[in-house]
C-alpha positions as a Python dict, from the first residue, in 0.01 Angstrom:
ca = {
    (1, 'M'): (0, 0, 0),
    (2, 'R'): (327, 43, -181),
    (3, 'G'): (431, -65, -531),
    (4, 'L'): (583, -397, -626),
    (5, 'G'): (944, -499, -677),
    (6, 'E'): (1043, -722, -970),
    (7, 'L'): (1015, -1056, -789),
    (8, 'E'): (701, -942, -607),
    (9, 'A'): (540, -860, -943),
    (10, 'R'): (632, -1203, -1080),
    (11, 'V'): (485, -1374, -771),
    (12, 'M'): (168, -1167, -810),
    (13, 'D'): (148, -1274, -1177),
    (14, 'V'): (147, -1636, -1058),
    (15, 'L'): (-128, -1567, -803),
    (16, 'W'): (-338, -1368, -1052),
    (17, 'S'): (-325, -1651, -1303),
    (18, 'A'): (-409, -1920, -1046),
    (19, 'E'): (-762, -2044, -1012),
    (20, 'E'): (-714, -2156, -652),
    (21, 'P'): (-512, -2051, -346),
    (22, 'L'): (-147, -2155, -371),
    (23, 'R'): (111, -2269, -120),
    (24, 'V'): (469, -2143, -138),
    (25, 'R'): (589, -2456, -319),
    (26, 'A'): (322, -2418, -590),
    (27, 'V'): (417, -2052, -642),
    (28, 'L'): (785, -2147, -663),
    (29, 'D'): (710, -2424, -915),
    (30, 'R'): (510, -2184, -1136),
    (31, 'L'): (761, -1898, -1131),
    (32, 'D'): (941, -1846, -1459),
    (33, 'S'): (1293, -1767, -1348),
    (34, 'D'): (1625, -1755, -1526),
    (35, 'R'): (1799, -1836, -1197),
    (36, 'P'): (1700, -2087, -930),
    (37, 'L'): (1506, -1941, -641),
    (38, 'A'): (1509, -2076, -288),
    (39, 'Y'): (1185, -2181, -123),
    (40, 'T'): (1262, -1940, 162),
    (41, 'T'): (1302, -1652, -85),
    (42, 'V'): (952, -1708, -225),
    (43, 'M'): (816, -1754, 128),
    (44, 'T'): (969, -1419, 230),
    (45, 'V'): (827, -1245, -78),
    (46, 'L'): (480, -1382, -3),
    (47, 'D'): (513, -1271, 359),
    (48, 'N'): (613, -921, 241),
    (49, 'L'): (319, -912, -2),
    (50, 'H'): (91, -1011, 284),
    (51, 'G'): (234, -731, 497),
    (52, 'K'): (178, -482, 214),
    (53, 'G'): (-183, -598, 177),
    (54, 'Y'): (-150, -749, -171),
    (55, 'V'): (-225, -1108, -65),
    (56, 'R'): (-432, -1282, 196),
    (57, 'R'): (-331, -1610, 349),
    (58, 'H'): (-504, -1878, 544),
    (59, 'R'): (-376, -2184, 721),
    (60, 'A'): (-402, -2514, 539),
    (61, 'G'): (-258, -2766, 781),
    (62, 'R'): (89, -2646, 877),
    (63, 'A'): (132, -2422, 573),
    (64, 'Y'): (-33, -2109, 437),
    (65, 'E'): (-224, -2079, 112),
    (66, 'Y'): (-210, -1744, -64),
    (67, 'T'): (-452, -1555, -288),
    (68, 'A'): (-444, -1206, -435),
    (69, 'V'): (-657, -952, -245),
    (70, 'E'): (-734, -753, -562),
    (71, 'S'): (-729, -828, -932),
    (72, 'R'): (-441, -706, -1147),
    (73, 'E'): (-668, -432, -1284),
    (74, 'E'): (-778, -319, -937),
    (75, 'V'): (-416, -293, -821),
    (76, 'G'): (-327, -90, -1131),
    (77, 'A'): (-616, 148, -1073),
    (78, 'R'): (-529, 189, -705),
    (79, 'L'): (-163, 260, -785),
    (80, 'L'): (-271, 521, -1041),
    (81, 'R'): (-494, 680, -778),
    (82, 'E'): (-200, 691, -534),
    (83, 'V'): (19, 859, -797),
    (84, 'L'): (-249, 1119, -865),
    (85, 'Q'): (-300, 1188, -495),
    (86, 'S'): (72, 1231, -432),
    (87, 'S'): (141, 1439, -745),
    (88, 'G'): (49, 1775, -596),
    (89, 'D'): (-139, 1874, -913),
    (90, 'T'): (-387, 1609, -1022),
    (91, 'E'): (-521, 1820, -1309),
    (92, 'Q'): (-179, 1874, -1466),
    (93, 'V'): (-85, 1506, -1432),
    (94, 'L'): (-413, 1399, -1596),
    (95, 'L'): (-375, 1656, -1874),
    (96, 'H'): (-17, 1549, -1941),
    (97, 'F'): (-124, 1185, -1948),
    (98, 'A'): (-412, 1261, -2186),
    (99, 'R'): (-175, 1446, -2424),
    (100, 'S'): (74, 1160, -2418),
    (101, 'A'): (-181, 876, -2449),
    (102, 'S'): (-164, 646, -2750),
    (103, 'P'): (-460, 642, -2990),
    (104, 'E'): (-577, 315, -2831),
    (105, 'E'): (-553, 461, -2479),
    (106, 'S'): (-741, 772, -2594),
    (107, 'D'): (-1021, 555, -2733),
    (108, 'I'): (-1045, 367, -2403),
    (109, 'L'): (-1064, 695, -2209),
    (110, 'R'): (-1334, 834, -2441),
    (111, 'R'): (-1543, 519, -2404),
    (112, 'A'): (-1503, 523, -2025),
    (113, 'L'): (-1595, 891, -1999),
    (114, 'G'): (-1898, 834, -2224),
    (115, 'R'): (-2030, 574, -1978),
    (116, 'R'): (-1994, 792, -1668),
    (117, 'D'): (-2299, 843, -1455),
    (118, 'P'): (-2389, 1214, -1485),
    (119, 'S'): (-2500, 1239, -1119),
}
């Protein structure tokens, strides 16, 4: 799976905040946009997200309804994993990240490492 473009990320925000599957029109209506978007633009973005594996769709009459495949947090973790795997030097990337982490991020990492299963 590849990363998200700007409009794709905004569409995913809509799907992540929805409590039910959404049709294209509902996504379009919920998008916060400074310029008008065409229905077909949102439909194309959703089709691209489906092709990338970010959303699943199922038929509801003549239209599709869309839901996110993974939570926002799961996507973030997967993208981080992909960056680490493609970096060529996982250890150096992790060490650089740890040195550049904010105090809050460092606290989160310490808590997470403290909960690791020792096996």
